Amino acid sequence: AQKVTQAQTEISVVEKEDVTLDCVYETRDTTYYLFWYKQPPSGELVFLIRRNSFDEQNEISGRYSWNFQKSTSSFNFTITASQVVDSAVYFCALSEAWYGGSQGNLIFGKGTKLSVKP
Amino acid sequence: DAGITQSPRHKVTETGTPVTLRCHQTENHRYMYWYRQDPGHGLRLIHYSYGVKDTDKGEVSDGYSVSRSKTEDFLLTLESATSSQTSVYFCAISELPKETQYFGPGTRLLVL
C-alpha cells in the first residue's frame, strides 16, 4: 500500500544550523511522484518541489536541497543555514500514476514541525 | 500563485445541520480535490473531480458529498454535520492527475 512516513514529529534548531527532514515512502508503482509542501503558521500550503521516480538527481534551490534515493525509498529535505522564517510544518507527499483509479491524489505524511529559534 | 479561493474561510455550526463549502478556481484546471487536515493525520483526500459532473470518492468520504456543475467550482457538502467533521478543509487543483497540486487557503470548520 502507498504510505509516506515522516518519523520526525518536531525538530527545533537554532538559527543558522543546517537541518534535514526525513521522508520515507512505500509504493507498488514504478512510476510515481514525490512532493514537499510547506505550511507556515499562517496555514496555507506552499508547494516546494516535485520529483518523478525516474529522476534521481539531487536538487538545490537556494538554501533548500533535496536528496532522492530510490534504493532506500527516501526523499529527504535539507535546509542550510536555517532562518526563523523557515519555521513551519513540512509535508512530504506521494502521488502514484493512475494506480487503482485514484487519479493522482496525494498521500501525505503526517508532517514535521520545524521550529527555528533566533 | 494559483487562483484558488475557498468560502467561507471560517464557519461554526451545530451538529446535525447541513454545511456547504465552496472552492473556486480561475485556472481552468480539470482536476479538483477536497482534503481535510487533522492533527496527527496530515491531509487526507475526501473526494476529487476529474471534470464537470465527474467525481469520485477518496480515503475519507463517508458523510460528505460533492458536486461540480462548472469547471471553476467544486462544492463539498456535509449533509448532517458531526463533531468528528471539525477540521480544516483544503481544496486543491491540478491540470493533470500527476501534476503538482496547488492548494487553496483552507476553511476552518467547527461543529459544536
mmCIF file of C-alpha atoms in Angstrom:
data_model
loop_
_atom_site.group_PDB
_atom_site.id
_atom_site.type_symbol
_atom_site.label_atom_id
_atom_site.label_comp_id
_atom_site.label_asym_id
_atom_site.label_seq_id
_atom_site.Cartn_x
_atom_site.Cartn_y
_atom_site.Cartn_z
ATOM 1 C CA ALA A 1 0.000 0.000 0.000
ATOM 2 C CA GLN A 2 1.036 3.572 -0.520
ATOM 3 C CA LYS A 3 2.455 5.192 2.545
ATOM 4 C CA VAL A 4 4.584 8.176 3.477
ATOM 5 C CA THR A 5 6.419 8.264 6.784
ATOM 6 C CA GLN A 6 7.896 11.347 8.353
ATOM 7 C CA ALA A 7 9.359 9.943 11.517
ATOM 8 C CA GLN A 8 10.371 13.312 12.952
ATOM 9 C CA THR A 9 7.308 14.883 14.514
ATOM 10 C CA GLU A 10 9.061 18.020 15.719
ATOM 11 C CA ILE A 11 12.529 19.455 15.275
ATOM 12 C CA SER A 12 13.947 22.501 16.988
ATOM 13 C CA VAL A 13 17.142 24.194 15.837
ATOM 14 C CA VAL A 14 18.920 27.462 16.375
ATOM 15 C CA GLU A 15 19.179 29.887 13.502
ATOM 16 C CA LYS A 16 22.000 29.184 11.027
ATOM 17 C CA GLU A 17 22.042 25.491 11.821
ATOM 18 C CA ASP A 18 21.530 23.014 8.989
ATOM 19 C CA VAL A 19 18.556 20.699 9.364
ATOM 20 C CA THR A 20 17.395 17.626 7.440
ATOM 21 C CA LEU A 21 13.787 16.485 7.324
ATOM 22 C CA ASP A 22 13.362 12.805 6.584
ATOM 23 C CA CYS A 23 10.768 11.241 4.308
ATOM 24 C CA VAL A 24 10.400 7.536 3.576
ATOM 25 C CA TYR A 25 7.767 6.237 1.197
ATOM 26 C CA GLU A 26 6.205 2.954 0.126
ATOM 27 C CA THR A 27 4.648 2.310 -3.247
ATOM 28 C CA ARG A 28 3.906 -0.594 -5.562
ATOM 29 C CA ASP A 29 4.181 1.548 -8.642
ATOM 30 C CA THR A 30 7.317 2.051 -10.709
ATOM 31 C CA THR A 31 6.148 5.489 -11.815
ATOM 32 C CA TYR A 32 5.368 7.910 -9.069
ATOM 33 C CA TYR A 33 5.890 11.471 -7.956
ATOM 34 C CA LEU A 34 7.166 12.914 -4.723
ATOM 35 C CA PHE A 35 6.458 16.348 -3.330
ATOM 36 C CA TRP A 36 7.340 18.610 -0.463
ATOM 37 C CA TYR A 37 4.973 21.266 0.829
ATOM 38 C CA LYS A 38 5.485 23.907 3.481
ATOM 39 C CA GLN A 39 2.739 25.052 5.859
ATOM 40 C CA PRO A 40 3.770 28.202 7.730
ATOM 41 C CA PRO A 41 1.915 29.312 10.875
ATOM 42 C CA SER A 42 -0.496 31.280 8.687
ATOM 43 C CA GLY A 43 -1.877 27.940 7.499
ATOM 44 C CA GLU A 44 -1.585 27.909 3.719
ATOM 45 C CA LEU A 45 0.103 25.049 1.899
ATOM 46 C CA VAL A 46 3.013 26.125 -0.251
ATOM 47 C CA PHE A 47 4.427 23.860 -2.929
ATOM 48 C CA LEU A 48 8.216 23.449 -2.754
ATOM 49 C CA ILE A 49 9.268 20.679 -5.122
ATOM 50 C CA ARG A 50 8.047 17.830 -7.307
ATOM 51 C CA ARG A 51 10.245 14.927 -8.341
ATOM 52 C CA ASN A 52 9.367 11.970 -10.565
ATOM 53 C CA SER A 53 10.605 8.452 -9.912
ATOM 54 C CA PHE A 54 12.897 8.420 -12.935
ATOM 55 C CA ASP A 55 14.867 11.454 -11.884
ATOM 56 C CA GLU A 56 17.227 10.715 -9.034
ATOM 57 C CA GLN A 57 19.270 13.836 -9.411
ATOM 58 C CA ASN A 58 19.531 15.872 -6.274
ATOM 59 C CA GLU A 59 18.040 19.323 -6.435
ATOM 60 C CA ILE A 60 19.257 22.532 -4.906
ATOM 61 C CA SER A 61 17.295 25.740 -4.700
ATOM 62 C CA GLY A 62 18.989 28.426 -2.677
ATOM 63 C CA ARG A 63 19.239 27.173 0.898
ATOM 64 C CA TYR A 64 16.995 24.197 0.135
ATOM 65 C CA SER A 65 18.192 20.870 -1.196
ATOM 66 C CA TRP A 66 16.572 17.516 -1.755
ATOM 67 C CA ASN A 67 18.143 14.071 -1.780
ATOM 68 C CA PHE A 68 16.121 11.403 -3.604
ATOM 69 C CA GLN A 69 17.311 7.815 -3.204
ATOM 70 C CA LYS A 70 15.181 5.077 -4.736
ATOM 71 C CA SER A 71 17.353 2.371 -3.160
ATOM 72 C CA THR A 72 16.206 3.433 0.290
ATOM 73 C CA SER A 73 12.811 4.873 -0.771
ATOM 74 C CA SER A 74 13.719 8.195 0.738
ATOM 75 C CA PHE A 75 13.268 11.795 -0.317
ATOM 76 C CA ASN A 76 14.944 13.936 2.313
ATOM 77 C CA PHE A 77 14.880 17.712 2.534
ATOM 78 C CA THR A 78 17.751 19.792 3.880
ATOM 79 C CA ILE A 79 17.662 23.443 4.852
ATOM 80 C CA THR A 80 21.101 25.009 5.054
ATOM 81 C CA ALA A 81 21.719 27.926 7.396
ATOM 82 C CA SER A 82 18.163 27.860 8.722
ATOM 83 C CA GLN A 83 16.285 31.077 9.394
ATOM 84 C CA VAL A 84 13.383 31.933 11.665
ATOM 85 C CA VAL A 85 11.165 32.274 8.569
ATOM 86 C CA ASP A 86 11.725 28.584 7.880
ATOM 87 C CA SER A 87 9.622 27.736 10.928
ATOM 88 C CA ALA A 88 6.695 25.738 9.585
ATOM 89 C CA VAL A 89 5.240 22.288 9.230
ATOM 90 C CA TYR A 90 6.726 20.472 6.255
ATOM 91 C CA PHE A 91 4.840 17.724 4.474
ATOM 92 C CA CYS A 92 6.189 15.069 2.175
ATOM 93 C CA ALA A 93 3.667 13.556 -0.246
ATOM 94 C CA LEU A 94 3.457 10.780 -2.814
ATOM 95 C CA SER A 95 1.356 10.513 -5.950
ATOM 96 C CA GLU A 96 1.100 7.335 -7.948
ATOM 97 C CA ALA A 97 0.355 7.466 -11.651
ATOM 98 C CA TRP A 98 -3.140 6.142 -12.334
ATOM 99 C CA TYR A 99 -2.911 3.247 -9.889
ATOM 100 C CA GLY A 100 -6.202 1.768 -8.764
ATOM 101 C CA GLY A 101 -8.309 4.514 -10.231
ATOM 102 C CA SER A 102 -7.128 7.187 -7.832
ATOM 103 C CA GLN A 103 -6.350 9.880 -10.292
ATOM 104 C CA GLY A 104 -3.310 11.470 -8.826
ATOM 105 C CA ASN A 105 -4.413 12.128 -5.293
ATOM 106 C CA LEU A 106 -1.626 12.865 -2.879
ATOM 107 C CA ILE A 107 -0.737 10.605 0.017
ATOM 108 C CA PHE A 108 0.686 12.830 2.725
ATOM 109 C CA GLY A 109 3.000 12.118 5.580
ATOM 110 C CA LYS A 110 1.921 13.459 8.943
ATOM 111 C CA GLY A 111 4.331 16.338 8.734
ATOM 112 C CA THR A 112 7.380 17.564 10.598
ATOM 113 C CA LYS A 113 7.106 20.739 12.621
ATOM 114 C CA LEU A 114 10.303 22.746 12.363
ATOM 115 C CA SER A 115 10.994 25.494 14.866
ATOM 116 C CA VAL A 116 13.936 27.753 14.195
ATOM 117 C CA LYS A 117 14.904 29.865 17.170
ATOM 118 C CA PRO A 118 16.887 33.082 16.916
ATOM 119 C CA ASP B 1 0.024 31.952 -7.023
ATOM 120 C CA ALA B 2 -2.714 29.744 -8.398
ATOM 121 C CA GLY B 3 -6.114 31.437 -8.391
ATOM 122 C CA ILE B 4 -7.963 29.375 -5.823
ATOM 123 C CA THR B 5 -10.411 30.730 -3.295
ATOM 124 C CA GLN B 6 -12.411 28.962 -0.646
ATOM 125 C CA SER B 7 -15.534 30.153 1.093
ATOM 126 C CA PRO B 8 -16.307 30.547 3.837
ATOM 127 C CA ARG B 9 -12.878 30.771 5.441
ATOM 128 C CA HIS B 10 -14.275 30.087 8.892
ATOM 129 C CA LYS B 11 -17.532 28.523 9.972
ATOM 130 C CA VAL B 12 -19.100 27.441 13.226
ATOM 131 C CA THR B 13 -22.149 25.226 13.013
ATOM 132 C CA GLU B 14 -24.179 22.865 15.125
ATOM 133 C CA THR B 15 -24.383 19.097 14.945
ATOM 134 C CA GLY B 16 -26.993 17.929 12.502
ATOM 135 C CA THR B 17 -27.029 20.983 10.250
ATOM 136 C CA PRO B 18 -26.034 20.852 6.578
ATOM 137 C CA VAL B 19 -22.904 22.714 5.540
ATOM 138 C CA THR B 20 -21.559 23.520 2.082
ATOM 139 C CA LEU B 21 -18.030 24.633 1.388
ATOM 140 C CA ARG B 22 -17.098 26.178 -1.920
ATOM 141 C CA CYS B 23 -13.889 26.041 -3.877
ATOM 142 C CA HIS B 24 -13.483 28.387 -6.826
ATOM 143 C CA GLN B 25 -10.596 28.412 -9.306
ATOM 144 C CA THR B 26 -9.669 30.742 -12.113
ATOM 145 C CA GLU B 27 -7.024 28.466 -13.667
ATOM 146 C CA ASN B 28 -9.376 26.303 -15.757
ATOM 147 C CA HIS B 29 -7.760 23.170 -14.331
ATOM 148 C CA ARG B 30 -9.600 19.938 -14.911
ATOM 149 C CA TYR B 31 -8.803 18.228 -11.606
ATOM 150 C CA MET B 32 -10.043 19.426 -8.233
ATOM 151 C CA TYR B 33 -9.679 17.819 -4.832
ATOM 152 C CA TRP B 34 -11.022 18.195 -1.306
ATOM 153 C CA TYR B 35 -8.770 17.246 1.614
ATOM 154 C CA ARG B 36 -9.207 17.514 5.339
ATOM 155 C CA GLN B 37 -6.364 18.199 7.742
ATOM 156 C CA ASP B 38 -6.434 16.896 11.281
ATOM 157 C CA PRO B 39 -3.718 16.820 13.940
ATOM 158 C CA GLY B 40 -1.738 13.606 13.732
ATOM 159 C CA HIS B 41 -3.174 12.655 10.350
ATOM 160 C CA GLY B 42 -1.683 15.050 7.865
ATOM 161 C CA LEU B 43 -4.011 15.660 4.931
ATOM 162 C CA ARG B 44 -6.449 13.051 3.701
ATOM 163 C CA LEU B 45 -8.440 13.017 0.497
ATOM 164 C CA ILE B 46 -12.228 13.275 0.795
ATOM 165 C CA HIS B 47 -13.408 13.475 -2.818
ATOM 166 C CA TYR B 48 -11.991 14.546 -6.129
ATOM 167 C CA SER B 49 -13.258 15.592 -9.517
ATOM 168 C CA TYR B 50 -11.785 14.922 -12.939
ATOM 169 C CA GLY B 51 -14.228 17.023 -14.896
ATOM 170 C CA VAL B 52 -17.652 18.644 -14.831
ATOM 171 C CA LYS B 53 -20.073 16.199 -13.221
ATOM 172 C CA ASP B 54 -17.263 13.632 -12.835
ATOM 173 C CA THR B 55 -16.382 12.909 -9.228
ATOM 174 C CA ASP B 56 -15.110 10.039 -7.163
ATOM 175 C CA LYS B 57 -14.511 9.120 -3.550
ATOM 176 C CA GLY B 58 -11.295 9.439 -1.629
ATOM 177 C CA GLU B 59 -9.988 7.870 1.521
ATOM 178 C CA VAL B 60 -12.400 9.537 3.981
ATOM 179 C CA SER B 61 -15.586 10.165 2.001
ATOM 180 C CA ASP B 62 -18.208 8.960 4.497
ATOM 181 C CA GLY B 63 -20.540 11.793 5.492
ATOM 182 C CA TYR B 64 -19.522 14.000 2.568
ATOM 183 C CA SER B 65 -20.856 14.620 -0.903
ATOM 184 C CA VAL B 66 -19.552 16.800 -3.711
ATOM 185 C CA SER B 67 -20.780 18.427 -6.858
ATOM 186 C CA ARG B 68 -19.151 20.068 -9.834
ATOM 187 C CA SER B 69 -21.515 21.762 -12.253
ATOM 188 C CA LYS B 70 -18.905 24.140 -13.668
ATOM 189 C CA THR B 71 -15.197 23.772 -14.273
ATOM 190 C CA GLU B 72 -14.382 26.524 -11.832
ATOM 191 C CA ASP B 73 -16.477 25.420 -8.844
ATOM 192 C CA PHE B 74 -16.236 22.346 -6.638
ATOM 193 C CA LEU B 75 -18.640 22.116 -3.722
ATOM 194 C CA LEU B 76 -18.243 19.969 -0.625
ATOM 195 C CA THR B 77 -21.385 19.243 1.382
ATOM 196 C CA LEU B 78 -21.729 17.809 4.838
ATOM 197 C CA GLU B 79 -25.322 16.599 4.791
ATOM 198 C CA SER B 80 -25.613 16.465 8.579
ATOM 199 C CA ALA B 81 -22.526 17.788 10.303
ATOM 200 C CA THR B 82 -20.998 15.853 13.196
ATOM 201 C CA SER B 83 -18.335 16.871 15.690
ATOM 202 C CA SER B 84 -15.885 14.455 14.031
ATOM 203 C CA GLN B 85 -16.040 16.660 10.939
ATOM 204 C CA THR B 86 -14.469 19.551 12.806
ATOM 205 C CA SER B 87 -11.368 20.104 10.723
ATOM 206 C CA VAL B 88 -9.532 22.325 8.305
ATOM 207 C CA TYR B 89 -10.646 21.698 4.741
ATOM 208 C CA PHE B 90 -8.382 22.351 1.788
ATOM 209 C CA CYS B 91 -9.259 22.444 -1.852
ATOM 210 C CA ALA B 92 -6.577 21.704 -4.437
ATOM 211 C CA ILE B 93 -6.361 21.872 -8.210
ATOM 212 C CA SER B 94 -4.131 20.360 -10.843
ATOM 213 C CA GLU B 95 -4.032 20.389 -14.602
ATOM 214 C CA LEU B 96 -3.344 16.664 -14.868
ATOM 215 C CA PRO B 97 -3.595 13.956 -12.212
ATOM 216 C CA LYS B 98 0.137 13.582 -11.687
ATOM 217 C CA GLU B 99 0.987 17.235 -11.955
ATOM 218 C CA THR B 100 1.561 19.467 -8.984
ATOM 219 C CA GLN B 101 -1.479 20.221 -6.871
ATOM 220 C CA TYR B 102 -1.936 23.787 -5.722
ATOM 221 C CA PHE B 103 -3.937 24.434 -2.617
ATOM 222 C CA GLY B 104 -6.496 26.993 -1.598
ATOM 223 C CA PRO B 105 -6.218 28.911 1.684
ATOM 224 C CA GLY B 106 -8.360 26.452 3.647
ATOM 225 C CA THR B 107 -11.638 26.595 5.578
ATOM 226 C CA ARG B 108 -11.748 26.102 9.336
ATOM 227 C CA LEU B 109 -14.943 24.323 10.308
ATOM 228 C CA LEU B 110 -16.046 23.860 13.899
ATOM 229 C CA VAL B 111 -19.036 21.617 14.564
ATOM 230 C CA LEU B 112 -20.469 22.071 18.049
#
